[in-house]
PDB file of C-alpha atoms in Angstrom:
ATOM      1  CA  GLY A 478     -18.480  -5.044   9.450  1.00 71.00           C
ATOM      2  CA  GLN A 479     -16.620  -7.462  11.347  1.00 75.00           C
ATOM      3  CA  GLN A 480     -15.690  -6.409  15.032  1.00 87.00           C
ATOM      4  CA  VAL A 481     -14.221  -7.715  18.194  1.00 92.00           C
ATOM      5  CA  MET A 482     -14.420  -6.504  21.142  1.00 94.00           C
ATOM      6  CA  GLN A 483     -12.153  -6.741  24.321  1.00 97.00           C
ATOM      7  CA  ILE A 484     -12.370  -6.690  27.967  1.00 96.00           C
ATOM      8  CA  PRO A 485     -11.397  -5.199  30.398  1.00 97.00           C
ATOM      9  CA  GLN A 486      -9.352  -2.118  28.731  1.00 95.00           C
ATOM     10  CA  TYR A 487      -7.160  -2.210  31.918  1.00 96.00           C
ATOM     11  CA  GLN A 488      -6.376  -4.425  34.463  1.00 97.00           C
ATOM     12  CA  HIS A 489      -3.917  -4.051  37.657  1.00 97.00           C
ATOM     13  CA  VAL A 490      -3.151  -7.026  40.129  1.00 97.00           C
ATOM     14  CA  GLN A 491      -1.094  -8.045  42.585  1.00 98.00           C
ATOM     15  CA  GLU A 492       1.687 -10.447  41.437  1.00 98.00           C
ATOM     16  CA  GLY A 493       0.338 -13.770  42.528  1.00 98.00           C
ATOM     17  CA  GLU A 494      -3.222 -12.973  41.426  1.00 98.00           C
ATOM     18  CA  ASP A 495      -4.749 -13.992  38.716  1.00 98.00           C
ATOM     19  CA  PHE A 496      -6.082 -12.231  34.995  1.00 97.00           C
ATOM     20  CA  THR A 497      -8.625 -13.163  32.870  1.00 98.00           C
ATOM     21  CA  THR A 498      -9.279 -11.052  29.115  1.00 98.00           C
ATOM     22  CA  TYR A 499     -12.148 -11.525  27.358  1.00 98.00           C
ATOM     23  CA  CYS A 500     -12.791 -11.533  23.623  1.00 97.00           C
ATOM     24  CA  ASN A 501     -16.427 -11.426  21.748  1.00 97.00           C
ATOM     25  CA  SER A 502     -16.891 -10.950  17.724  1.00 94.00           C
ATOM     26  CA  SER A 503     -19.638  -9.850  16.191  1.00 89.00           C
ATOM     27  CA  THR A 504     -19.497 -12.637  13.619  1.00 90.00           C
ATOM     28  CA  THR A 505     -18.551 -16.404  13.933  1.00 92.00           C
ATOM     29  CA  LEU A 506     -14.660 -16.810  13.559  1.00 92.00           C
ATOM     30  CA  SER A 507     -13.075 -19.602  11.515  1.00 91.00           C
ATOM     31  CA  ASN A 508      -9.929 -19.035  14.302  1.00 92.00           C
ATOM     32  CA  ILE A 509      -8.836 -16.886  17.034  1.00 95.00           C
ATOM     33  CA  GLN A 510      -5.271 -15.968  17.840  1.00 96.00           C
ATOM     34  CA  TRP A 511      -3.619 -14.118  21.067  1.00 98.00           C
ATOM     35  CA  TYR A 512      -0.489 -11.645  20.537  1.00 98.00           C
ATOM     36  CA  LYS A 513       1.270 -10.092  23.713  1.00 98.00           C
ATOM     37  CA  GLN A 514       2.599  -6.848  23.226  1.00 98.00           C
ATOM     38  CA  ARG A 515       5.517  -5.508  26.039  1.00 97.00           C
ATOM     39  CA  PRO A 516       5.589  -1.839  26.735  1.00 95.00           C
ATOM     40  CA  GLY A 517       7.729  -0.307  23.598  1.00 94.00           C
ATOM     41  CA  GLY A 518       7.758  -3.374  22.093  1.00 96.00           C
ATOM     42  CA  HIS A 519       5.943  -5.193  18.867  1.00 97.00           C
ATOM     43  CA  PRO A 520       2.714  -7.752  19.142  1.00 97.00           C
ATOM     44  CA  VAL A 521       4.250 -11.148  19.483  1.00 97.00           C
ATOM     45  CA  PHE A 522       2.021 -14.308  18.608  1.00 96.00           C
ATOM     46  CA  LEU A 523       1.399 -16.711  21.302  1.00 97.00           C
ATOM     47  CA  ILE A 524      -1.145 -19.286  20.123  1.00 97.00           C
ATOM     48  CA  GLN A 525      -4.184 -19.865  17.368  1.00 96.00           C
ATOM     49  CA  LEU A 526      -7.383 -21.660  18.105  1.00 96.00           C
ATOM     50  CA  VAL A 527      -9.421 -23.330  15.395  1.00 94.00           C
ATOM     51  CA  LYS A 528     -11.830 -25.727  17.012  1.00 96.00           C
ATOM     52  CA  SER A 529     -15.000 -25.007  18.567  1.00 96.00           C
ATOM     53  CA  GLY A 530     -14.714 -25.704  22.632  1.00 97.00           C
ATOM     54  CA  GLU A 531     -10.735 -25.308  22.401  1.00 97.00           C
ATOM     55  CA  VAL A 532      -8.498 -25.179  25.540  1.00 98.00           C
ATOM     56  CA  LYS A 533      -5.154 -24.648  24.825  1.00 98.00           C
ATOM     57  CA  LYS A 534      -2.489 -24.182  27.912  1.00 97.00           C
ATOM     58  CA  GLN A 535       1.091 -22.565  27.827  1.00 97.00           C
ATOM     59  CA  LYS A 536       2.342 -22.780  31.157  1.00 97.00           C
ATOM     60  CA  ARG A 537       0.467 -20.286  33.244  1.00 98.00           C
ATOM     61  CA  LEU A 538      -1.877 -19.256  30.376  1.00 98.00           C
ATOM     62  CA  THR A 539      -4.777 -20.990  29.354  1.00 98.00           C
ATOM     63  CA  PHE A 540      -6.709 -20.247  26.263  1.00 98.00           C
ATOM     64  CA  GLN A 541     -10.137 -20.819  25.714  1.00 98.00           C
ATOM     65  CA  PHE A 542     -12.273 -20.914  21.969  1.00 97.00           C
ATOM     66  CA  GLY A 543     -16.204 -20.826  22.770  1.00 96.00           C
ATOM     67  CA  GLU A 544     -18.489 -23.230  21.614  1.00 95.00           C
ATOM     68  CA  ALA A 545     -20.125 -20.801  19.097  1.00 95.00           C
ATOM     69  CA  LYS A 546     -16.801 -19.639  17.971  1.00 94.00           C
ATOM     70  CA  LYS A 547     -17.580 -16.214  18.642  1.00 95.00           C
ATOM     71  CA  ASN A 548     -15.804 -15.762  22.116  1.00 96.00           C
ATOM     72  CA  SER A 549     -12.340 -16.380  23.403  1.00 98.00           C
ATOM     73  CA  SER A 550     -11.035 -16.048  26.698  1.00 98.00           C
ATOM     74  CA  LEU A 551      -7.080 -15.917  28.003  1.00 98.00           C
ATOM     75  CA  HIS A 552      -6.560 -16.741  31.690  1.00 98.00           C
ATOM     76  CA  ILE A 553      -3.264 -16.422  33.265  1.00 98.00           C
ATOM     77  CA  THR A 554      -2.966 -17.981  36.591  1.00 98.00           C
ATOM     78  CA  ALA A 555      -0.443 -16.816  39.605  1.00 98.00           C
ATOM     79  CA  THR A 556       0.743 -13.340  37.448  1.00 98.00           C
ATOM     80  CA  GLN A 557       4.056 -12.543  37.639  1.00 98.00           C
ATOM     81  CA  THR A 558       5.576  -9.125  36.596  1.00 97.00           C
ATOM     82  CA  THR A 559       6.918 -10.621  33.458  1.00 97.00           C
ATOM     83  CA  ASP A 560       3.236 -11.164  32.543  1.00 98.00           C
ATOM     84  CA  VAL A 561       3.022  -7.319  32.147  1.00 98.00           C
ATOM     85  CA  GLY A 562       1.862  -6.076  28.918  1.00 98.00           C
ATOM     86  CA  THR A 563      -1.150  -5.450  26.148  1.00 98.00           C
ATOM     87  CA  TYR A 564      -2.867  -8.767  25.201  1.00 98.00           C
ATOM     88  CA  PHE A 565      -4.538  -8.665  22.122  1.00 98.00           C
ATOM     89  CA  CYS A 566      -7.171 -11.418  20.565  1.00 97.00           C
ATOM     90  CA  ALA A 567      -7.556 -11.258  16.858  1.00 95.00           C
ATOM     91  CA  GLY A 568      -9.849 -13.256  14.883  1.00 92.00           C
ATOM     92  CA  HIS A 569     -10.360 -14.272  10.952  1.00 83.00           C
ATOM     93  CA  GLY A 570     -13.832 -14.182   9.843  1.00 71.00           C
ATOM     94  CA  SER A 571     -15.398 -17.051   8.175  1.00 63.00           C
ATOM     95  CA  GLY A 572     -14.729 -16.532   4.984  1.00 61.00           C
ATOM     96  CA  ASN A 573     -10.845 -16.018   6.007  1.00 53.00           C
ATOM     97  CA  THR A 574     -10.308 -13.233   3.409  1.00 58.00           C
ATOM     98  CA  GLY A 575      -6.533 -12.838   5.174  1.00 62.00           C
ATOM     99  CA  LYS A 576      -7.871  -9.734   7.446  1.00 79.00           C
ATOM    100  CA  LEU A 577      -7.203 -10.367  10.731  1.00 87.00           C
ATOM    101  CA  ILE A 578      -9.679  -8.219  13.245  1.00 90.00           C
ATOM    102  CA  PHE A 579      -7.656  -7.247  16.116  1.00 93.00           C
ATOM    103  CA  GLY A 580      -9.914  -6.363  19.668  1.00 95.00           C
ATOM    104  CA  GLN A 581      -8.527  -3.407  21.136  1.00 95.00           C
ATOM    105  CA  GLY A 582      -6.278  -5.019  23.739  1.00 96.00           C
ATOM    106  CA  THR A 583      -5.982  -5.307  27.371  1.00 97.00           C
ATOM    107  CA  THR A 584      -3.326  -4.065  29.026  1.00 97.00           C
ATOM    108  CA  LEU A 585      -1.993  -5.858  32.266  1.00 98.00           C
ATOM    109  CA  GLN A 586      -0.137  -3.981  35.047  1.00 98.00           C
ATOM    110  CA  VAL A 587       1.083  -6.241  37.855  1.00 97.00           C
ATOM    111  CA  LYS A 588       2.249  -4.930  41.171  1.00 96.00           C
ATOM    112  CA  PRO A 589       5.288  -6.651  42.557  1.00 93.00           C
TER     113      PRO A 589
ATOM    114  CA  ASP B1246      18.985 -12.572  12.562  1.00 62.00           C
ATOM    115  CA  THR B1247      16.133 -10.027  12.512  1.00 68.00           C
ATOM    116  CA  ALA B1248      12.800 -11.637  10.930  1.00 92.00           C
ATOM    117  CA  VAL B1249      10.873  -8.631   9.907  1.00 97.00           C
ATOM    118  CA  SER B1250      12.996  -5.498   9.937  1.00 97.00           C
ATOM    119  CA  GLN B1251      11.775  -1.750   9.839  1.00 97.00           C
ATOM    120  CA  THR B1252      13.721   1.526   9.179  1.00 97.00           C
ATOM    121  CA  PRO B1253      13.491   4.018  10.475  1.00 97.00           C
ATOM    122  CA  LYS B1254      12.168   3.236  14.104  1.00 97.00           C
ATOM    123  CA  TYR B1255      11.750   6.849  15.044  1.00 97.00           C
ATOM    124  CA  LEU B1256      10.668   9.603  12.497  1.00 97.00           C
ATOM    125  CA  VAL B1257       9.968  13.093  13.400  1.00 98.00           C
ATOM    126  CA  THR B1258       9.001  15.318  11.215  1.00 97.00           C
ATOM    127  CA  GLN B1259       6.782  18.377  10.284  1.00 97.00           C
ATOM    128  CA  MET B1260       3.287  18.667   9.008  1.00 97.00           C
ATOM    129  CA  GLY B1261       3.098  18.738   5.217  1.00 97.00           C
ATOM    130  CA  ASN B1262       6.549  16.613   5.061  1.00 97.00           C
ATOM    131  CA  ASP B1263       6.614  13.369   2.813  1.00 97.00           C
ATOM    132  CA  LYS B1264       7.993  10.212   4.075  1.00 97.00           C
ATOM    133  CA  SER B1265       8.680   6.867   3.738  1.00 97.00           C
ATOM    134  CA  ILE B1266       8.996   3.393   5.852  1.00 98.00           C
ATOM    135  CA  LYS B1267      10.678   0.538   4.926  1.00 97.00           C
ATOM    136  CA  CYS B1268      10.037  -3.005   5.751  1.00 97.00           C
ATOM    137  CA  GLU B1269      11.667  -6.362   4.940  1.00 97.00           C
ATOM    138  CA  GLN B1270      11.265  -9.316   5.912  1.00 97.00           C
ATOM    139  CA  ASN B1271      13.319 -12.794   5.706  1.00 96.00           C
ATOM    140  CA  LEU B1272      10.737 -15.516   6.376  1.00 95.00           C
ATOM    141  CA  GLY B1273      10.034 -16.282   2.986  1.00 93.00           C
ATOM    142  CA  HIS B1274       6.331 -15.356   3.848  1.00 93.00           C
ATOM    143  CA  ASP B1275       4.175 -14.428   0.941  1.00 91.00           C
ATOM    144  CA  THR B1276       1.793 -11.650   2.582  1.00 92.00           C
ATOM    145  CA  MET B1277       3.012  -8.511   4.081  1.00 94.00           C
ATOM    146  CA  TYR B1278       0.499  -6.022   6.024  1.00 94.00           C
ATOM    147  CA  TRP B1279       0.959  -2.475   7.441  1.00 96.00           C
ATOM    148  CA  TYR B1280      -0.689  -1.742  10.465  1.00 96.00           C
ATOM    149  CA  LYS B1281      -1.236   1.715  12.441  1.00 96.00           C
ATOM    150  CA  GLN B1282      -1.174   1.436  16.136  1.00 97.00           C
ATOM    151  CA  ASP B1283      -2.866   5.108  17.558  1.00 93.00           C
ATOM    152  CA  SER B1284      -2.011   6.098  21.014  1.00 91.00           C
ATOM    153  CA  LYS B1285      -4.773   3.934  22.832  1.00 90.00           C
ATOM    154  CA  LYS B1286      -3.011   1.091  21.169  1.00 91.00           C
ATOM    155  CA  PHE B1287      -5.937  -0.123  19.003  1.00 92.00           C
ATOM    156  CA  LEU B1288      -4.100  -2.164  15.995  1.00 93.00           C
ATOM    157  CA  LYS B1289      -5.801  -1.364  12.626  1.00 91.00           C
ATOM    158  CA  ILE B1290      -4.658  -2.924   9.081  1.00 92.00           C
ATOM    159  CA  MET B1291      -4.185  -0.765   6.629  1.00 93.00           C
ATOM    160  CA  PHE B1292      -2.783  -2.691   3.505  1.00 91.00           C
ATOM    161  CA  SER B1293      -2.070  -6.240   2.660  1.00 91.00           C
ATOM    162  CA  TYR B1294      -0.013  -7.405  -0.367  1.00 90.00           C
ATOM    163  CA  ASN B1295       0.107 -11.020  -1.466  1.00 88.00           C
ATOM    164  CA  ASN B1296       3.164 -11.731  -3.683  1.00 84.00           C
ATOM    165  CA  LYS B1297       3.368  -8.149  -4.559  1.00 82.00           C
ATOM    166  CA  GLU B1298      -0.138  -7.603  -5.143  1.00 86.00           C
ATOM    167  CA  LEU B1299      -2.427  -5.560  -2.993  1.00 87.00           C
ATOM    168  CA  ILE B1300      -5.006  -7.599  -1.888  1.00 83.00           C
ATOM    169  CA  ILE B1301      -6.085  -5.599   1.177  1.00 82.00           C
ATOM    170  CA  ASN B1302      -6.824  -1.651   1.396  1.00 81.00           C
ATOM    171  CA  GLU B1303      -8.788  -0.577   4.049  1.00 82.00           C
ATOM    172  CA  THR B1304     -10.283   2.794   4.411  1.00 79.00           C
ATOM    173  CA  VAL B1305      -6.993   4.797   4.464  1.00 88.00           C
ATOM    174  CA  PRO B1306      -6.668   8.514   3.287  1.00 91.00           C
ATOM    175  CA  ASN B1307      -4.727   8.144  -0.457  1.00 91.00           C
ATOM    176  CA  ARG B1308      -1.726  10.089   0.960  1.00 95.00           C
ATOM    177  CA  PHE B1309      -0.577   6.702   2.133  1.00 95.00           C
ATOM    178  CA  SER B1310       0.723   4.607  -0.645  1.00 93.00           C
ATOM    179  CA  PRO B1311       2.163   1.084   0.072  1.00 93.00           C
ATOM    180  CA  LYS B1312       4.626  -0.287  -2.723  1.00 93.00           C
ATOM    181  CA  SER B1313       5.997  -4.022  -2.820  1.00 92.00           C
ATOM    182  CA  PRO B1314       9.206  -4.137  -5.173  1.00 91.00           C
ATOM    183  CA  ASP B1315       9.384  -7.918  -4.095  1.00 91.00           C
ATOM    184  CA  LYS B1316       7.705 -10.131  -1.927  1.00 89.00           C
ATOM    185  CA  ALA B1317      10.226  -9.965   0.822  1.00 94.00           C
ATOM    186  CA  HIS B1318       9.768  -5.787   0.692  1.00 95.00           C
ATOM    187  CA  LEU B1319       6.483  -3.811   1.669  1.00 96.00           C
ATOM    188  CA  ASN B1320       7.349   0.053   2.023  1.00 96.00           C
ATOM    189  CA  LEU B1321       4.842   2.761   3.217  1.00 97.00           C
ATOM    190  CA  HIS B1322       5.290   6.355   1.776  1.00 97.00           C
ATOM    191  CA  ILE B1323       3.220   9.092   3.027  1.00 97.00           C
ATOM    192  CA  ASN B1324       2.299  12.592   1.342  1.00 97.00           C
ATOM    193  CA  SER B1325       1.414  15.660   3.046  1.00 97.00           C
ATOM    194  CA  LEU B1326       1.750  14.589   6.833  1.00 97.00           C
ATOM    195  CA  GLU B1327      -0.580  15.613   9.077  1.00 97.00           C
ATOM    196  CA  LEU B1328      -1.160  15.794  13.235  1.00 96.00           C
ATOM    197  CA  GLY B1329      -2.981  12.496  12.863  1.00 95.00           C
ATOM    198  CA  ASP B1330      -1.081  10.830  11.493  1.00 96.00           C
ATOM    199  CA  SER B1331       1.307  10.574  14.479  1.00 97.00           C
ATOM    200  CA  ALA B1332       1.167   7.201  15.758  1.00 97.00           C
ATOM    201  CA  VAL B1333       3.270   3.562  16.025  1.00 98.00           C
ATOM    202  CA  TYR B1334       3.481   1.817  12.183  1.00 98.00           C
ATOM    203  CA  PHE B1335       3.490  -1.850  12.230  1.00 98.00           C
ATOM    204  CA  CYS B1336       4.669  -4.102   9.061  1.00 97.00           C
ATOM    205  CA  ALA B1337       3.860  -7.939   9.647  1.00 96.00           C
ATOM    206  CA  SER B1338       4.280 -10.976   7.473  1.00 95.00           C
ATOM    207  CA  SER B1339       2.939 -14.194   7.374  1.00 92.00           C
ATOM    208  CA  ARG B1340       2.336 -17.723   5.611  1.00 85.00           C
ATOM    209  CA  THR B1341      -0.415 -19.239   7.056  1.00 82.00           C
ATOM    210  CA  GLY B1342      -2.464 -16.294   8.968  1.00 81.00           C
ATOM    211  CA  THR B1343       0.013 -15.640  11.953  1.00 90.00           C
ATOM    212  CA  GLN B1344       1.297 -12.669  12.214  1.00 92.00           C
ATOM    213  CA  TYR B1345       4.823 -11.678  12.382  1.00 95.00           C
ATOM    214  CA  PHE B1346       5.401  -8.071  13.110  1.00 97.00           C
ATOM    215  CA  GLY B1347       8.441  -5.906  12.790  1.00 97.00           C
ATOM    216  CA  PRO B1348       9.763  -3.600  15.729  1.00 97.00           C
ATOM    217  CA  GLY B1349       7.334  -0.550  14.694  1.00 97.00           C
ATOM    218  CA  THR B1350       8.297   2.865  13.676  1.00 98.00           C
ATOM    219  CA  ARG B1351       7.163   5.629  15.957  1.00 97.00           C
ATOM    220  CA  LEU B1352       6.374   8.655  13.696  1.00 98.00           C
ATOM    221  CA  THR B1353       5.879  11.871  15.232  1.00 97.00           C
ATOM    222  CA  VAL B1354       4.023  14.807  13.205  1.00 97.00           C
ATOM    223  CA  LEU B1355       4.849  18.289  14.508  1.00 96.00           C
TER     224      LEU B1355
END
């Protein structure tokens, strides 16, 4: 079945450093979504990418969707303590049955 | 106004008991889901309902039974609770595929 792999599982950075998490799917995706879950909280939708090669920015966050629509990345520039949390990618397969497959998540810790 | 709400927030119970978790959304979405998040934060879909009809039923023990009385509500009943059922259960709703999650119910089975 479809799998979505995400690396790294954990990342500790000093405040001000950059951070990137990578997402790879075993199959072509119709779209990819990114979510953030703060400690003790619930996943919150950040963004959706649909087009091959698409790049979107939200302030210090840059999201990319690969040309083959099988991988994606989230890059945070100059991390802040408010960026702490677990970042999940999630993809719909090409058939888009409605089932979203989540990656394992990357937990980001930021040292002040 | 809370978009997706769940009750209870915490549930501590003994093995073998039966318990229910309730979920309600006021977003007018047609599709609702139950997810299980384990201690390693892995999010796995369990069920999905669209307009009160079951459309996704992953490999979940039949001790878990979802019920959707109307499209704004999706409840989860669990029979004969086991230690391995301890997790955070999230309800979510969506219209266009974007998931709106509830605050979660932390279930601890002793």
